[in-house]
Structure formats: structure tokens, C-alpha cells
Amino acid sequence: MDGRDESRRRKIALAALGAMIVIWIALGGASFASDRHRPDPDAVTFRGQSAVDGKKVFQAYSCMDCHTVVGNGAYFAPDLTFIYRDAGPAWVEAFLASPGTWPTKAVVDMRIDMGREKGEIAALSVDDYYAKYPGALRRVNERGGKESLMPNLPFRPVEVPALVAFLEYTSKLDTHGWPADIVATPESRARARATLEGAPGQGALAAAPAPPRPPADPAARGRAKAAEMGCTACHSTDGRRLVGPTWKALYGAEVSLADGSAARADDAYLTESILDPNAKIVGSYSASLMPSFRGRLGDADVTDLVAYIQSLK
């Protein structure tokens, strides 16, 4: 009797172990099943760079020391899981191209037009893009042209589209509701509105200020245009090295170029650099970082920008 009981218990244990193995195999297979609709990171690309490439860039720059993705990482800076879905590729690319400053609407509009021309952005117009990605319009209206807390990282030309691809991939993840949306209560919105309307010159009842008149001085107009187009996010005016060469004491100086030659930074050189930035690359800087402003700036705008650069002694 004892031997038969021992044999029966052994059979039950083996059957239970077999059932556990079958369940483990089934669960493992289900985790890779196509019906889970997981995006393929190799298939998510932007300008020839895949989400896998972007993840490597994301890790190389230790982005998670400040940011989070699906809640993982640090909490000093915003969660980036759905930044692409909210603001779209043009805004993300515009910000990454000069992360020290929030991009202005003029800069994002230019990125939208460039993406549409190349077939990289499926939008019928600039307005259509902002309708699809309302977070982009909200950001340029609230923060455009202001300094950001993010370091002005010197991304290489291939790294920016790689990061765009990675952030598109994260936006496609099914996170099952994480991170949760923060929704203000009606009471908190009412308090905020009352505070805003009580501030001097603020609120819905405050009269809209008249648009400023353009400065009479060409250098002053150039300074305003540089701020509007986000030029000073990449070019410092105090000698600091940013994404592009500094404008301080640039006018009239001899510039060493990447091909070993030199050029004088006169009106013709600066005009060409604005309209065809890859024509002459300054030594130690990368090509294709700066977009062409041909067709996006008028002759008068370019002249004003050159006058502003000339004024920066």
C-alpha cells in the first residue's frame, strides 16, 4: 500500500510539473504573439534612422538621468513616452536641433514645410500639422524662444533623426494607461482663472497689446529676426561655443573651413551661409546641422541679419 501511494504521489507531482511547463511555454509564446500589436523598433524609421539607432543615442547621452520613458528613469524632466504623439516629428526635431532653447513657431513651421517637401511628414499644410499634433502649437505659443533647462547637447546630424524615430516608437507602445493623464478639477481651473484675471494686464478681459512696430535700425531688425527664427539657439553672441559658430566678432574675421581653406566673413560669405549653409563648413563643425533659409527669409531679412552680426563686436 505504501509503495502504491508513493508511486501515485510521484505521478501527481510529475503531472503538475508537466502542466507548469506547458503553461510556461504557452505564456512565453503569448508574450511574442503578433496579436499584442507591439511595434517593431526596426520598422520605425525617420530619415534612414531606426528606433533601435535612436535608443542607442538615448542611452549614449544618458537621457534617462533626467527623463523618464514609460515611467522608468529620473523625474527631473518630463516623461517622453508620448512626446512624439503630442508634438509630432517637426517639433521634436526642431527642439533637438537646439535643445537649449524652446523652438519658435517660425522654426517649427520651417521644419514642417521641409518634412512635407521630403515626404517625411504626412500633413496637407502647417495648420493641418498643428491640428494633428496640438501639443506642438501649445508649446510654441507658451515657450517659443525661451531658454530651456536642457543642456545644449552637440548632437551629430544622424543622431537627431534617430532620436525622432525612437520617440515615435515609444509613442506607439501600449502602456495600459501609464503615465496617467493629469486632469485639473473644475475647482482648481476656476481658481487659476480667477488668479490670472486678477493679475495686472492678464486674463481674458485684458486688451490685446498692439503689435510692436519694426525697429528702424537694420541691426535691431536683424536681432528680432534672429530671435524669431531661433538663430541664437545655435549661435551665441558672447563667444560661447554652441551647436554652430559664435557670432561674436565674426564679421570681417578670417574663418578656417573644414576643407583646410579659409574665408573672410563678409556680407557675401554670411549671406551664403544663411541661404546655403553646407556650401562652406567651418572647421570642427558638422555639415547638415543648419537648415537652409532660402525661400524662408526675404532679401531684406538676410540683410538685417548680416547687419546684426556685424554689430556684434
mmCIF file of C-alpha atoms in Angstrom, residues 98-240:
data_model
loop_
_atom_site.group_PDB
_atom_site.id
_atom_site.type_symbol
_atom_site.label_atom_id
_atom_site.label_comp_id
_atom_site.label_asym_id
_atom_site.label_seq_id
_atom_site.Cartn_x
_atom_site.Cartn_y
_atom_site.Cartn_z
ATOM 1 C CA SER A 98 18.884 73.381 -30.459
ATOM 2 C CA PRO A 99 17.802 71.924 -27.091
ATOM 3 C CA GLY A 100 18.997 74.883 -25.053
ATOM 4 C CA THR A 101 16.079 76.976 -26.343
ATOM 5 C CA TRP A 102 12.427 76.146 -26.972
ATOM 6 C CA PRO A 103 11.782 76.407 -30.747
ATOM 7 C CA THR A 104 9.672 79.276 -32.035
ATOM 8 C CA LYS A 105 6.684 78.797 -34.327
ATOM 9 C CA ALA A 106 8.681 80.101 -37.288
ATOM 10 C CA VAL A 107 11.302 77.395 -36.748
ATOM 11 C CA VAL A 108 8.741 74.608 -36.375
ATOM 12 C CA ASP A 109 6.809 75.891 -39.416
ATOM 13 C CA MET A 110 10.035 75.631 -41.406
ATOM 14 C CA ARG A 111 10.611 72.064 -40.195
ATOM 15 C CA ILE A 112 7.042 71.174 -41.149
ATOM 16 C CA ASP A 113 7.490 72.547 -44.667
ATOM 17 C CA MET A 114 10.818 70.739 -45.060
ATOM 18 C CA GLY A 115 9.299 67.466 -43.878
ATOM 19 C CA ARG A 116 6.313 67.828 -46.191
ATOM 20 C CA GLU A 117 8.548 68.548 -49.183
ATOM 21 C CA LYS A 118 10.582 65.401 -48.480
ATOM 22 C CA GLY A 119 7.513 63.240 -47.812
ATOM 23 C CA GLU A 120 8.560 62.681 -44.186
ATOM 24 C CA ILE A 121 5.513 64.396 -42.673
ATOM 25 C CA ALA A 122 2.025 63.422 -43.779
ATOM 26 C CA ALA A 123 0.317 66.797 -43.402
ATOM 27 C CA LEU A 124 -1.506 68.818 -46.025
ATOM 28 C CA SER A 125 -0.424 72.138 -44.523
ATOM 29 C CA VAL A 126 1.159 73.721 -41.458
ATOM 30 C CA ASP A 127 -2.303 74.170 -39.923
ATOM 31 C CA ASP A 128 -3.058 70.519 -40.638
ATOM 32 C CA TYR A 129 0.092 69.522 -38.753
ATOM 33 C CA TYR A 130 -0.873 71.557 -35.678
ATOM 34 C CA ALA A 131 -4.372 70.076 -35.788
ATOM 35 C CA LYS A 132 -2.849 66.577 -35.743
ATOM 36 C CA TYR A 133 -0.243 67.452 -33.088
ATOM 37 C CA PRO A 134 -1.833 70.104 -30.841
ATOM 38 C CA GLY A 135 0.985 69.837 -28.329
ATOM 39 C CA ALA A 136 3.353 71.444 -30.826
ATOM 40 C CA LEU A 137 1.189 74.562 -31.164
ATOM 41 C CA ARG A 138 0.737 74.782 -27.396
ATOM 42 C CA ARG A 139 4.482 74.594 -26.847
ATOM 43 C CA VAL A 140 5.445 77.233 -29.412
ATOM 44 C CA ASN A 141 2.791 79.607 -28.067
ATOM 45 C CA GLU A 142 3.738 79.123 -24.417
ATOM 46 C CA ARG A 143 7.509 78.645 -24.585
ATOM 47 C CA GLY A 144 8.788 79.541 -28.056
ATOM 48 C CA GLY A 145 12.093 81.404 -27.940
ATOM 49 C CA LYS A 146 12.601 80.935 -24.190
ATOM 50 C CA GLU A 147 15.573 79.166 -22.662
ATOM 51 C CA SER A 148 15.059 75.565 -21.606
ATOM 52 C CA LEU A 149 16.707 73.684 -18.754
ATOM 53 C CA MET A 150 18.012 71.012 -21.103
ATOM 54 C CA PRO A 151 21.727 71.258 -21.937
ATOM 55 C CA ASN A 152 22.544 72.384 -25.468
ATOM 56 C CA LEU A 153 23.883 68.975 -26.491
ATOM 57 C CA PRO A 154 26.004 68.799 -29.669
ATOM 58 C CA PHE A 155 24.033 66.071 -31.441
ATOM 59 C CA ARG A 156 25.546 64.818 -34.693
ATOM 60 C CA PRO A 157 23.350 65.079 -37.837
ATOM 61 C CA VAL A 158 22.372 61.369 -37.788
ATOM 62 C CA GLU A 159 21.540 61.390 -34.078
ATOM 63 C CA VAL A 160 18.601 63.798 -34.232
ATOM 64 C CA PRO A 161 16.505 61.734 -36.706
ATOM 65 C CA ALA A 162 17.456 58.593 -34.774
ATOM 66 C CA LEU A 163 16.008 60.108 -31.598
ATOM 67 C CA VAL A 164 12.880 61.177 -33.511
ATOM 68 C CA ALA A 165 12.439 57.555 -34.641
ATOM 69 C CA PHE A 166 12.917 56.266 -31.083
ATOM 70 C CA LEU A 167 10.347 58.696 -29.682
ATOM 71 C CA GLU A 168 7.901 57.735 -32.423
ATOM 72 C CA TYR A 169 8.375 54.112 -31.350
ATOM 73 C CA THR A 170 7.722 54.873 -27.675
ATOM 74 C CA SER A 171 4.559 56.760 -28.658
ATOM 75 C CA LYS A 172 3.245 53.580 -30.265
ATOM 76 C CA LEU A 173 3.686 51.450 -27.154
ATOM 77 C CA ASP A 174 0.586 50.159 -25.376
ATOM 78 C CA THR A 175 1.380 51.296 -21.850
ATOM 79 C CA HIS A 176 -2.042 50.344 -20.466
ATOM 80 C CA GLY A 177 -2.690 53.857 -19.219
ATOM 81 C CA TRP A 178 0.772 54.757 -17.907
ATOM 82 C CA PRO A 179 1.749 57.513 -17.395
ATOM 83 C CA ALA A 180 -1.661 58.683 -16.241
ATOM 84 C CA ASP A 181 -3.100 61.929 -17.590
ATOM 85 C CA ILE A 182 -3.176 64.741 -15.047
ATOM 86 C CA VAL A 183 -6.594 66.362 -15.229
ATOM 87 C CA ALA A 184 -7.303 69.507 -13.250
ATOM 88 C CA THR A 185 -10.550 69.613 -11.287
ATOM 89 C CA PRO A 186 -13.143 72.283 -12.152
ATOM 90 C CA GLU A 187 -12.396 73.968 -8.834
ATOM 91 C CA SER A 188 -8.646 74.227 -9.496
ATOM 92 C CA ARG A 189 -9.281 75.572 -13.009
ATOM 93 C CA ALA A 190 -11.636 78.201 -11.609
ATOM 94 C CA ARG A 191 -9.040 79.291 -9.018
ATOM 95 C CA ALA A 192 -6.334 79.522 -11.678
ATOM 96 C CA ARG A 193 -8.591 81.565 -13.945
ATOM 97 C CA ALA A 194 -9.510 83.953 -11.130
ATOM 98 C CA THR A 195 -5.829 84.424 -10.257
ATOM 99 C CA LEU A 196 -4.901 85.062 -13.885
ATOM 100 C CA GLU A 197 -7.690 87.552 -14.498
ATOM 101 C CA GLY A 198 -6.778 89.395 -11.310
ATOM 102 C CA ALA A 199 -3.171 89.927 -12.387
ATOM 103 C CA PRO A 200 -2.285 93.277 -13.997
ATOM 104 C CA GLY A 201 -2.569 93.122 -17.760
ATOM 105 C CA GLN A 202 -3.644 89.462 -17.729
ATOM 106 C CA GLY A 203 -6.809 87.468 -18.243
ATOM 107 C CA ALA A 204 -9.432 87.153 -20.934
ATOM 108 C CA LEU A 205 -10.688 90.691 -20.360
ATOM 109 C CA ALA A 206 -7.288 92.327 -20.804
ATOM 110 C CA ALA A 207 -6.903 94.209 -24.051
ATOM 111 C CA ALA A 208 -4.531 92.601 -26.517
ATOM 112 C CA PRO A 209 -1.364 94.665 -26.887
ATOM 113 C CA ALA A 210 -0.784 96.339 -30.203
ATOM 114 C CA PRO A 211 1.833 94.572 -32.336
ATOM 115 C CA PRO A 212 5.236 96.228 -31.962
ATOM 116 C CA ARG A 213 6.456 98.407 -34.799
ATOM 117 C CA PRO A 214 9.536 97.106 -36.602
ATOM 118 C CA PRO A 215 12.730 98.847 -35.439
ATOM 119 C CA ALA A 216 14.189 101.437 -37.800
ATOM 120 C CA ASP A 217 17.752 100.206 -37.275
ATOM 121 C CA PRO A 218 18.675 97.221 -39.561
ATOM 122 C CA ALA A 219 20.770 95.621 -36.790
ATOM 123 C CA ALA A 220 17.815 95.822 -34.391
ATOM 124 C CA ARG A 221 15.550 94.267 -37.007
ATOM 125 C CA GLY A 222 18.146 91.533 -37.517
ATOM 126 C CA ARG A 223 18.259 90.840 -33.802
ATOM 127 C CA ALA A 224 14.467 90.465 -33.721
ATOM 128 C CA LYS A 225 14.540 88.184 -36.776
ATOM 129 C CA ALA A 226 17.305 86.068 -35.225
ATOM 130 C CA ALA A 227 15.151 85.562 -32.127
ATOM 131 C CA GLU A 228 12.088 84.738 -34.230
ATOM 132 C CA MET A 229 13.936 82.173 -36.342
ATOM 133 C CA GLY A 230 15.722 80.622 -33.360
ATOM 134 C CA CYS A 231 19.201 81.503 -34.689
ATOM 135 C CA THR A 232 20.661 82.293 -31.272
ATOM 136 C CA ALA A 233 19.759 78.838 -30.000
ATOM 137 C CA CYS A 234 22.685 77.548 -32.077
ATOM 138 C CA HIS A 235 24.860 80.667 -32.499
ATOM 139 C CA SER A 236 25.949 82.504 -29.364
ATOM 140 C CA THR A 237 26.510 86.257 -29.280
ATOM 141 C CA ASP A 238 29.004 86.189 -26.406
ATOM 142 C CA GLY A 239 31.712 83.882 -27.739
ATOM 143 C CA ARG A 240 30.395 80.606 -26.293
#
